[in-house]
Amino acid sequence: MTEQRPVKVAIIGAGMSGLCMAIKLQDAGIDSYTIFEKAEDVGGTWRDNTYPGLTCDIPSRYFSYSFRPNPNWSHLLPEGPEIQAYFQQVADERGIRGHIKFGTEVISARYDDGHWRLTTAQDEETFDVLVTATGVLRVPRYPDIPGQADFAGPVFHSARWDHSIRLADKRIGVIGTGSTGIQIVAALGGKVNKLAMFQRTAQWVFPMPNPRYSPVVRATLTRWPVMNRLSYRFWGLIVRHFFGRAPIRPGVQRRVVQALCRWNLRRSVRDPQLRAKLTPRDQPMCKRQVMAWDFYRSVQQPGVEVVTEAIDHIEPLGVVTADGVLHELDLLVYATGFDARAYVRPLTVIGEGAVTLEDAWADGPVAYRSVAVPGFPNMFMLMGPHSPIGNQSLIPVAEDQADYVMWWINQIREGHIVSAAPTALATRDYNDSMKSAMPQTIWVSGCSSWYLGKDGLPELFPWTPERHRELLRTPVLADFDVR
Ligand code: N01
């Protein structure tokens, strides 16, 4: 037996992927890890987003860790609070909380003398390996509308929902019609005094039903875990082979999704004026595909208005559109999305030669196979640039990436290497080949979306989920500067 070196690992973020990394380390017998978490609980996205109607649009059976199925999902699509409860439960079961420094924001991470030195507001600590698990859509993006500060009522971003406010008697304005805005409108339409949906760009809506799992199904899956595993595989096949393939290349999947979106609008909205307002100019899936069952029904409830006139400014009493109309409101919600290019930032990361990640990413975030960056040895990212997001369940993606990181950690532990970082050449070649695959994706078919980077190309993975797994299965040593 070779003697194993102790390896100290820092994980930043206790969301879905940070917990996944912690479990992989524990399974390998590595207890010397610390998770730094800015907030006071695990869960990341599912802790921060609590807006009415929050539901993940990936089937619940496949929105679980492969190693920790959950027979108790209430619906085909899991609701926000039960996803959060699932991650809390996993953290408790695996005893991960004891490794988490809650309320601890990492301010900077510097690679120094073969180690990562992490500085928090409280202290400094040194690690052998740094894993960033800071999520994708974490930093809320606020609109820049004249007069915003003048609004007399409460106003907040969808990811910072204020539950102290009673909604039923309110006139509510929702700015934004991405997946979030549409879920909020679907949940509140007809249930509040008035709802104004401010739509800058119409969205295609895929008709995704969300049936409840009966107690019999749940009991069966609890009694026979093999059924749960089969169910995971079944939904995995659907997600990967249908929704995963539709946007990345022309074919039957793309035609079916597009036809169903068009059919959904035609059959659900009979009023020609409203239908015209809700008809997008771009193709289904060009933006991140919205999946909803109730949206068109909700938007036709009494008291709901779809405002397509551009917003001019905000006044104390409400929102004024370009036609001079004042839409009087008591509460304003910004469902205006997130800064998708933040990744680990605003945290300062300093690699070899005092080069910061900010410098390395001056032309936009890039990575080697989404997990590593040249000049930043022993730093690995979960959900880094060009990860397969948007048309996938992120959980299997995080598992594949964490397995890849484990391979490198084991190399260090077994004393084969001290450090590894991808070469600039391999990283450039990888990114060039991705760029050449972008034209066949639907994401470049002429819409604006958070998918697009500075160069106008999507910061997404243009191949199949299987290819992503394959790329991470066996590390290519020749692509790395290994010491
Ligand atoms: O954000 P978005 P989101 N004036 O960026 C509009 C995931 N997600 O929070 O299209 C007026 O998609 C903007 O208009 P336009 C999912 O990956 C998943 O909704 O730019 N409008 C757009 O309509 C999703 O893609 C689930 O013209 C303004 C909206 O705001 C991602 O999160 C559920 C504006 C922003 O849409 C982000 O979704 C929810 C302005 N100044 C979210 N600025 C699941 O079910 C922006 N907009 C898994």
Coordinates of C-alpha atoms and ligand atoms in Angstrom, one line a residue:
M1 CA 0.0 0.0 0.0
T2 CA 1.3 3.5 -0.8
E3 CA 1.2 6.0 2.0
Q4 CA -1.5 8.6 1.5
R5 CA -0.8 12.3 1.8
P6 CA -3.3 14.3 3.8
V7 CA -5.2 16.7 1.4
K8 CA -7.0 19.7 2.7
V9 CA -9.8 20.8 0.5
A10 CA -11.7 24.1 0.6
I11 CA -15.2 24.2 -1.0
I12 CA -16.8 27.5 -1.6
G13 CA -20.6 27.3 -1.4
A14 CA -23.0 24.8 0.3
G15 CA -25.5 24.6 -2.4
M16 CA -26.4 21.5 -4.5
S17 CA -22.9 21.1 -6.1
G18 CA -20.9 22.0 -2.9
L19 CA -22.8 19.3 -1.0
C20 CA -22.2 16.9 -3.8
M21 CA -18.4 17.6 -3.6
A22 CA -18.4 17.1 0.1
I23 CA -20.2 13.7 -0.2
K24 CA -17.7 12.5 -2.8
L25 CA -14.8 13.5 -0.5
Q26 CA -16.4 11.7 2.4
D27 CA -17.0 8.6 0.3
A28 CA -13.3 8.6 -0.5
G29 CA -12.5 8.8 3.2
I30 CA -11.4 12.4 3.1
D31 CA -12.6 14.4 6.1
S32 CA -10.2 17.3 5.9
Y33 CA -12.5 19.6 4.0
T34 CA -14.2 22.8 4.9
I35 CA -17.2 24.4 3.1
F36 CA -17.3 28.2 3.3
E37 CA -20.9 29.4 3.1
K38 CA -21.8 33.1 3.0
A39 CA -25.4 32.5 4.2
E40 CA -26.7 30.7 7.3
D41 CA -28.1 27.5 5.6
V42 CA -27.3 25.0 2.9
G43 CA -29.3 25.0 -0.4
G44 CA -27.9 27.9 -2.5
T45 CA -30.5 28.7 -5.2
W46 CA -33.2 26.8 -3.4
R47 CA -32.5 28.7 -0.2
D48 CA -32.5 32.1 -1.9
N49 CA -35.5 31.6 -4.2
T50 CA -38.8 31.3 -2.4
Y51 CA -41.2 33.2 -4.7
P52 CA -44.8 32.0 -5.1
G53 CA -45.0 29.2 -7.7
L54 CA -41.3 28.3 -7.6
T55 CA -41.0 24.8 -9.2
C56 CA -38.1 23.2 -10.8
D57 CA -39.0 22.3 -14.4
I58 CA -36.8 19.1 -14.4
P59 CA -38.7 16.0 -13.3
S60 CA -38.1 15.4 -9.6
R61 CA -37.0 11.8 -10.0
Y62 CA -34.0 13.1 -12.1
F63 CA -33.6 16.2 -9.9
S64 CA -32.0 14.2 -7.1
Y65 CA -28.5 12.9 -6.5
S66 CA -28.1 9.5 -8.2
F67 CA -26.8 8.1 -4.9
R68 CA -29.6 9.5 -2.8
P69 CA -33.0 8.9 -4.5
N70 CA -36.1 10.5 -2.8
P71 CA -39.2 8.4 -3.0
N72 CA -41.3 11.2 -1.4
W73 CA -41.4 13.9 -4.1
S74 CA -44.9 15.2 -4.1
H75 CA -45.1 16.0 -7.8
L76 CA -43.6 15.1 -11.2
L77 CA -41.9 18.5 -11.0
P78 CA -40.5 19.3 -7.5
E79 CA -41.5 22.5 -5.7
G80 CA -38.9 24.9 -4.3
P81 CA -39.5 24.2 -0.6
E82 CA -39.3 20.5 -1.0
I83 CA -36.1 20.7 -3.0
Q84 CA -34.6 22.9 -0.2
A85 CA -35.8 20.3 2.4
Y86 CA -34.1 17.5 0.4
F87 CA -30.8 19.3 0.4
Q88 CA -31.1 20.1 4.1
Q89 CA -31.9 16.5 4.8
V90 CA -29.0 15.2 2.7
A91 CA -26.6 17.6 4.6
D92 CA -27.9 16.3 7.9
E93 CA -27.8 12.6 7.0
R94 CA -24.2 12.9 5.8
G95 CA -23.1 15.0 8.8
I96 CA -21.9 17.7 6.4
R97 CA -23.0 20.7 8.5
G98 CA -20.1 20.2 10.9
H99 CA -17.7 21.0 8.0
I100 CA -19.5 24.2 7.0
K101 CA -18.5 27.6 8.1
F102 CA -21.8 29.4 7.9
G103 CA -22.0 33.2 7.6
T104 CA -18.5 33.2 6.3
E105 CA -17.8 34.9 3.0
V106 CA -14.5 34.2 1.3
I107 CA -13.1 37.6 0.2
S108 CA -10.1 36.3 -1.6
A109 CA -8.3 33.1 -2.6
R110 CA -4.6 33.3 -3.5
Y111 CA -2.4 30.6 -4.8
D112 CA 0.8 30.9 -2.9
D113 CA 3.8 28.6 -2.6
G114 CA 1.8 25.6 -3.8
H115 CA -1.3 26.2 -1.6
W116 CA -4.5 28.1 -1.7
R117 CA -4.7 30.8 1.0
L118 CA -8.3 31.8 1.7
T119 CA -9.1 35.1 3.4
T120 CA -12.5 35.6 5.1
A121 CA -13.7 38.5 7.2
Q122 CA -12.8 36.4 10.2
D123 CA -9.4 34.8 9.4
E124 CA -7.1 33.1 6.9
E125 CA -6.6 29.5 6.2
T126 CA -4.5 27.4 3.8
F127 CA -5.6 24.5 1.6
D128 CA -4.2 22.1 -1.0
V129 CA -7.2 22.2 -3.3
L130 CA -9.8 24.8 -4.0
V131 CA -13.2 23.8 -5.3
T132 CA -15.6 26.6 -6.2
A133 CA -19.3 25.6 -6.0
T134 CA -20.8 29.0 -6.2
G135 CA -23.7 28.3 -8.6
V136 CA -24.7 29.9 -11.8
L137 CA -27.6 32.2 -11.2
R138 CA -26.7 33.7 -7.9
V139 CA -26.2 37.4 -8.3
P140 CA -29.6 39.1 -8.9
R141 CA -29.7 41.6 -11.8
Y142 CA -31.7 44.7 -11.2
P143 CA -33.1 46.8 -14.0
D144 CA -32.0 50.4 -14.5
I145 CA -35.3 52.2 -14.8
P146 CA -35.6 56.0 -14.1
G147 CA -37.4 56.8 -10.9
Q148 CA -36.9 53.3 -9.3
A149 CA -36.1 54.7 -5.9
D150 CA -39.3 56.8 -5.9
F151 CA -41.7 53.9 -5.8
A152 CA -43.8 54.3 -2.6
G153 CA -44.6 50.6 -2.0
P154 CA -42.4 47.6 -1.3
V155 CA -40.1 46.5 -4.1
F156 CA -37.8 43.5 -4.3
H157 CA -36.1 41.0 -6.6
S158 CA -37.7 37.6 -7.2
A159 CA -34.7 36.0 -5.5
R160 CA -35.2 38.1 -2.4
W161 CA -39.0 37.6 -1.8
D162 CA -40.4 39.4 1.2
H163 CA -42.8 37.0 2.8
S164 CA -44.0 39.5 5.4
I165 CA -46.2 41.2 2.7
R166 CA -49.7 39.9 2.3
L167 CA -50.4 39.6 -1.4
A168 CA -54.2 39.0 -1.8
D169 CA -55.3 42.6 -1.5
K170 CA -52.4 44.1 -3.5
R171 CA -52.0 45.5 -7.0
I172 CA -48.8 43.8 -8.0
G173 CA -46.4 44.6 -10.9
V174 CA -44.0 41.9 -12.2
I175 CA -41.3 43.1 -14.5
G176 CA -39.8 40.3 -16.5
T177 CA -41.1 37.2 -18.3
G178 CA -38.4 34.7 -18.0
S179 CA -39.0 31.3 -16.3
T180 CA -39.3 33.2 -13.0
G181 CA -41.7 35.9 -14.0
I182 CA -43.9 33.4 -15.7
Q183 CA -44.0 31.1 -12.7
I184 CA -44.9 34.0 -10.5
V185 CA -47.7 35.2 -12.8
A186 CA -49.0 31.6 -13.1
A187 CA -49.2 31.3 -9.3
L188 CA -50.7 34.7 -8.6
G189 CA -53.0 35.4 -11.6
G190 CA -56.6 35.7 -10.3
K191 CA -55.5 35.4 -6.7
V192 CA -54.5 39.0 -6.0
N193 CA -56.3 42.3 -6.4
K194 CA -54.5 43.1 -9.6
L195 CA -51.5 41.8 -11.5
A196 CA -49.6 43.7 -14.2
M197 CA -47.1 41.6 -16.1
F198 CA -44.6 43.9 -17.8
Q199 CA -43.3 42.0 -20.8
R200 CA -40.4 43.3 -22.9
T201 CA -40.1 40.1 -24.9
A202 CA -42.8 37.4 -25.3
Q203 CA -41.8 33.8 -24.4
W204 CA -42.7 30.4 -25.8
V205 CA -44.2 28.2 -23.2
F206 CA -43.8 24.4 -23.4
P207 CA -47.0 22.7 -21.9
M208 CA -45.5 20.8 -19.1
P209 CA -48.1 19.2 -16.8
N210 CA -47.3 18.6 -13.1
P211 CA -49.3 15.7 -11.7
R212 CA -49.1 14.8 -8.1
Y213 CA -47.6 11.5 -7.0
S214 CA -50.2 9.4 -5.2
P215 CA -49.5 8.0 -1.7
V216 CA -49.5 4.5 -3.4
V217 CA -46.7 5.5 -5.8
R218 CA -44.7 7.0 -2.9
A219 CA -45.2 3.9 -0.8
T220 CA -44.2 1.7 -3.7
L221 CA -41.0 3.6 -4.3
T222 CA -40.2 3.6 -0.6
R223 CA -40.8 -0.2 -0.4
W224 CA -38.9 -1.1 -3.5
P225 CA -35.9 1.3 -4.0
V226 CA -35.1 -0.5 -7.3
M227 CA -38.3 1.1 -8.8
N228 CA -37.0 4.5 -7.7
R229 CA -33.7 3.8 -9.5
L230 CA -35.5 2.7 -12.6
S231 CA -37.6 5.9 -12.5
Y232 CA -34.4 8.0 -12.2
R233 CA -33.0 6.3 -15.3
F234 CA -36.3 6.7 -17.2
W235 CA -36.6 10.4 -16.5
G236 CA -32.8 10.8 -17.2
L237 CA -33.3 9.3 -20.6
I238 CA -36.2 11.7 -21.4
V239 CA -34.4 14.8 -20.2
R240 CA -31.1 14.0 -21.9
H241 CA -32.4 12.6 -25.2
F242 CA -35.4 14.9 -25.6
F243 CA -34.9 18.3 -23.9
G244 CA -31.1 17.9 -23.9
R245 CA -30.8 17.3 -27.6
A246 CA -33.6 19.6 -28.9
P247 CA -31.6 22.9 -28.6
I248 CA -28.2 21.6 -29.6
R249 CA -28.9 20.3 -33.1
P250 CA -31.8 20.2 -35.6
G251 CA -33.9 17.1 -35.5
V252 CA -37.1 15.5 -34.4
Q253 CA -36.8 16.6 -30.8
R254 CA -36.4 20.3 -31.8
R255 CA -39.4 20.0 -34.2
V256 CA -41.6 18.4 -31.5
V257 CA -40.8 21.0 -28.8
Q258 CA -41.4 23.9 -31.3
A259 CA -44.7 22.4 -32.5
L260 CA -45.9 21.9 -28.9
C261 CA -45.1 25.4 -27.9
R262 CA -47.0 26.8 -30.9
W263 CA -49.9 24.5 -30.3
N264 CA -50.0 25.4 -26.6
L265 CA -50.4 29.1 -27.4
R266 CA -53.0 28.5 -30.1
R267 CA -55.2 26.2 -28.0
S268 CA -54.8 28.2 -24.8
V269 CA -55.3 31.8 -25.9
R270 CA -58.4 32.4 -28.0
D271 CA -58.4 36.2 -27.9
P272 CA -56.5 37.2 -31.0
Q273 CA -55.3 40.5 -29.4
L274 CA -53.9 38.8 -26.3
R275 CA -52.5 36.0 -28.5
A276 CA -50.7 38.5 -30.6
K277 CA -49.2 40.1 -27.5
L278 CA -48.0 36.7 -26.2
T279 CA -46.5 35.5 -29.6
P280 CA -42.7 35.6 -29.5
R281 CA -40.7 36.8 -32.6
D282 CA -37.9 34.3 -32.0
Q283 CA -38.0 30.5 -32.1
P284 CA -38.9 28.3 -29.2
M285 CA -35.8 27.4 -27.1
C286 CA -33.7 30.4 -28.5
K287 CA -34.0 31.8 -25.0
R288 CA -34.1 29.4 -22.0
Q289 CA -37.3 27.4 -22.7
V290 CA -40.1 28.2 -20.3
M291 CA -42.1 25.2 -19.1
A292 CA -45.4 25.8 -17.5
W293 CA -48.9 24.4 -17.5
D294 CA -51.0 27.1 -15.9
F295 CA -49.4 30.3 -17.3
Y296 CA -51.9 31.0 -20.1
R297 CA -54.8 30.2 -17.9
S298 CA -53.6 32.5 -15.2
V299 CA -52.8 35.3 -17.6
Q300 CA -56.5 35.3 -18.7
Q301 CA -57.9 35.6 -15.2
P302 CA -59.8 38.8 -14.2
G303 CA -57.4 41.5 -12.9
V304 CA -54.4 40.3 -14.9
E305 CA -53.0 42.6 -17.5
V306 CA -50.2 41.9 -20.0
V307 CA -48.4 45.2 -20.5
T308 CA -46.3 45.2 -23.7
E309 CA -45.7 48.9 -23.9
A310 CA -42.1 49.7 -22.9
I311 CA -41.6 51.0 -19.4
D312 CA -40.7 54.7 -19.3
H313 CA -40.2 55.4 -15.7
I314 CA -41.3 54.5 -12.2
E315 CA -43.2 57.0 -9.9
P316 CA -44.3 56.8 -6.3
L317 CA -47.7 55.4 -7.4
G318 CA -46.6 52.9 -10.0
V319 CA -45.0 52.2 -13.4
V320 CA -45.5 54.6 -16.3
T321 CA -45.2 53.2 -19.8
A322 CA -44.1 54.9 -22.9
D323 CA -47.7 55.6 -23.9
G324 CA -48.0 57.8 -20.8
V325 CA -50.3 55.4 -18.9
L326 CA -49.7 55.1 -15.1
H327 CA -50.1 51.5 -13.9
E328 CA -50.9 52.0 -10.3
L329 CA -49.3 49.4 -8.0
D330 CA -48.9 48.6 -4.3
L331 CA -46.0 46.2 -4.8
L332 CA -43.3 45.8 -7.5
V333 CA -41.3 42.6 -8.2
Y334 CA -38.2 42.5 -10.4
A335 CA -38.1 39.1 -12.1
T336 CA -35.3 40.5 -14.2
G337 CA -32.8 37.6 -13.9
F338 CA -29.3 37.2 -12.7
D339 CA -25.7 38.1 -13.7
A340 CA -24.9 34.8 -15.4
R341 CA -21.2 35.7 -15.8
A342 CA -20.4 36.2 -12.2
Y343 CA -19.4 32.6 -11.4
V344 CA -17.2 32.7 -8.4
R345 CA -16.9 36.5 -8.5
P346 CA -17.0 39.1 -6.7
L347 CA -14.6 37.0 -4.8
T348 CA -11.0 37.8 -5.8
V349 CA -9.1 34.8 -7.1
I350 CA -5.4 35.2 -7.6
G351 CA -3.5 32.5 -9.4
E352 CA 0.2 32.0 -10.4
G353 CA 2.2 35.1 -11.2
A354 CA -0.4 37.2 -9.4
V355 CA -2.8 36.9 -12.3
T356 CA -6.4 37.3 -11.2
L357 CA -9.4 35.4 -12.5
E358 CA -10.7 38.8 -13.5
D359 CA -7.6 39.3 -15.8
A360 CA -7.8 35.7 -17.1
W361 CA -11.4 36.3 -18.0
A362 CA -11.1 39.8 -19.5
D363 CA -12.7 38.5 -22.7
G364 CA -15.3 36.5 -20.9
P365 CA -15.2 33.4 -18.7
V366 CA -13.5 30.4 -20.2
A367 CA -12.4 27.1 -18.7
Y368 CA -10.9 23.7 -19.7
R369 CA -13.8 21.3 -20.0
S370 CA -15.8 23.7 -17.7
V371 CA -13.8 22.7 -14.6
A372 CA -10.3 24.3 -14.6
V373 CA -8.4 27.4 -15.7
P374 CA -4.8 27.7 -16.9
G375 CA -2.6 29.4 -14.3
F376 CA -4.8 28.4 -11.4
P377 CA -3.3 25.1 -10.2
N378 CA -5.5 22.8 -8.0
M379 CA -8.5 25.1 -8.5
F380 CA -11.5 23.3 -9.8
M381 CA -15.0 24.7 -10.6
L382 CA -18.3 23.0 -10.4
M383 CA -20.8 24.6 -12.8
G384 CA -18.0 26.6 -14.3
P385 CA -18.1 28.3 -17.8
H386 CA -19.8 26.3 -20.6
S387 CA -21.2 23.7 -18.2
P388 CA -24.3 22.0 -19.7
I389 CA -26.9 24.1 -18.1
G390 CA -30.2 25.4 -19.3
N391 CA -31.5 22.2 -20.9
Q392 CA -30.3 19.7 -18.3
S393 CA -30.7 18.5 -14.7
L394 CA -27.7 20.2 -13.0
I395 CA -27.4 17.5 -10.4
P396 CA -25.8 14.7 -12.7
V397 CA -23.7 17.4 -14.2
A398 CA -22.3 18.4 -10.8
E399 CA -21.8 14.7 -10.0
D400 CA -19.7 14.2 -13.1
Q401 CA -17.7 17.3 -12.4
A402 CA -17.1 16.3 -8.8
D403 CA -16.0 12.8 -9.9
Y404 CA -13.4 14.5 -12.2
V405 CA -12.2 16.7 -9.3
M406 CA -11.9 13.6 -7.1
W407 CA -9.6 12.0 -9.7
W408 CA -7.1 14.8 -9.3
I409 CA -7.5 14.9 -5.6
N410 CA -6.7 11.2 -5.5
Q411 CA -3.5 11.8 -7.6
I412 CA -2.4 14.4 -5.0
R413 CA -3.3 12.1 -2.1
E414 CA -1.4 9.2 -3.5
G415 CA 1.6 11.4 -4.0
H416 CA 1.8 11.1 -7.8
I417 CA 1.5 14.8 -8.2
V418 CA 1.6 18.0 -6.2
S419 CA -0.4 20.3 -8.5
A420 CA -2.1 20.4 -11.9
A421 CA -3.5 23.1 -14.1
P422 CA -4.7 22.9 -17.7
T423 CA -2.4 24.3 -20.3
A424 CA -3.4 27.4 -22.2
L425 CA -3.1 25.6 -25.5
A426 CA -5.5 22.7 -24.5
T427 CA -7.9 25.3 -23.0
R428 CA -7.9 27.3 -26.2
D429 CA -8.3 24.2 -28.4
Y430 CA -11.2 23.1 -26.3
N431 CA -13.0 26.4 -26.5
D432 CA -12.3 26.8 -30.2
S433 CA -14.0 23.4 -30.9
M434 CA -16.9 24.4 -28.7
K435 CA -17.3 27.7 -30.7
S436 CA -17.3 25.8 -34.0
A437 CA -20.2 23.7 -32.7
M438 CA -22.3 26.7 -31.7
P439 CA -23.9 27.5 -35.1
Q440 CA -26.1 24.4 -35.0
T441 CA -27.6 25.3 -31.6
I442 CA -30.9 27.1 -31.5
W443 CA -29.4 29.6 -29.0
V444 CA -27.7 31.5 -31.8
S445 CA -30.9 31.8 -33.9
G446 CA -31.4 35.5 -33.2
C447 CA -32.7 36.4 -29.7
S448 CA -31.1 38.0 -26.7
S449 CA -30.7 35.9 -23.6
W450 CA -28.6 35.5 -20.5
Y451 CA -27.0 32.6 -22.4
L452 CA -25.0 34.9 -24.7
G453 CA -21.5 36.0 -23.8
K454 CA -19.6 39.1 -24.7
D455 CA -18.7 37.6 -28.1
G456 CA -22.4 37.0 -28.9
L457 CA -22.0 33.2 -28.6
P458 CA -23.8 31.1 -25.9
E459 CA -21.8 30.3 -22.8
L460 CA -23.3 26.9 -22.9
F461 CA -22.2 23.4 -23.7
P462 CA -23.1 22.7 -27.4
W463 CA -22.9 18.9 -27.3
T464 CA -24.9 16.1 -25.7
P465 CA -24.8 15.4 -21.9
E466 CA -23.2 12.1 -22.7
R467 CA -20.3 13.9 -24.4
H468 CA -19.9 16.1 -21.3
R469 CA -19.7 12.9 -19.1
E470 CA -17.2 11.4 -21.6
L471 CA -15.0 14.5 -21.6
L472 CA -14.7 14.2 -17.9
R473 CA -14.4 10.5 -17.6
T474 CA -10.7 10.1 -18.1
P475 CA -8.4 13.1 -17.5
V476 CA -6.0 13.8 -20.4
L477 CA -2.6 14.3 -18.7
A478 CA -1.1 15.8 -21.8
D479 CA -3.6 18.7 -21.5
F480 CA -2.2 19.7 -18.0
D481 CA 0.9 21.3 -16.5
V482 CA 1.5 18.7 -13.8
R483 CA 4.0 19.1 -11.0
Ligands
N01_1 O1 -34.4 35.5 -15.6 P1 -34.3 35.7 -17.2 P2 -35.3 34.5 -14.8 N1 -37.2 46.0 -18.3 O2 -33.0 36.4 -17.4 C1 -36.7 41.0 -18.4 C2 -33.6 29.5 -14.2 N2 -34.9 29.3 -13.7 O3 -35.1 34.8 -13.3 O4 -36.2 38.9 -22.4 C3 -38.1 45.1 -18.7 O5 -34.6 34.5 -17.9 C4 -36.2 40.2 -19.5 O6 -36.6 40.7 -20.7 P3 -35.9 40.4 -22.1 C5 -33.7 29.3 -15.7 O7 -32.5 28.8 -16.2 C6 -35.3 28.0 -13.7 O8 -36.7 34.5 -15.3 O9 -34.4 40.6 -21.9 N3 -37.8 43.8 -18.6 C7 -36.7 38.8 -19.2 O10 -38.0 38.7 -19.6 C8 -33.9 30.7 -16.2 O11 -33.5 30.9 -17.5 C9 -36.5 27.7 -13.1 O12 -36.4 41.3 -23.1 C10 -36.6 43.4 -18.2 C11 -36.6 38.8 -17.7 O13 -36.6 40.1 -17.2 C12 -33.0 31.5 -15.3 O14 -33.2 30.9 -14.0 C13 -37.3 28.7 -12.7 C14 -35.6 44.4 -17.9 C15 -35.4 38.1 -17.2 O15 -35.5 36.7 -17.5 C16 -33.3 32.9 -15.1 O16 -34.7 33.1 -15.2 C17 -36.9 30.0 -12.7 C18 -36.0 45.7 -17.9 N4 -35.1 46.7 -17.6 C19 -35.7 30.3 -13.2 N5 -34.5 43.7 -17.5 C20 -36.8 26.3 -13.1 O17 -38.0 25.9 -13.3 C21 -34.8 42.4 -17.7 N6 -36.0 42.2 -18.1 C22 -35.8 25.3 -13.1

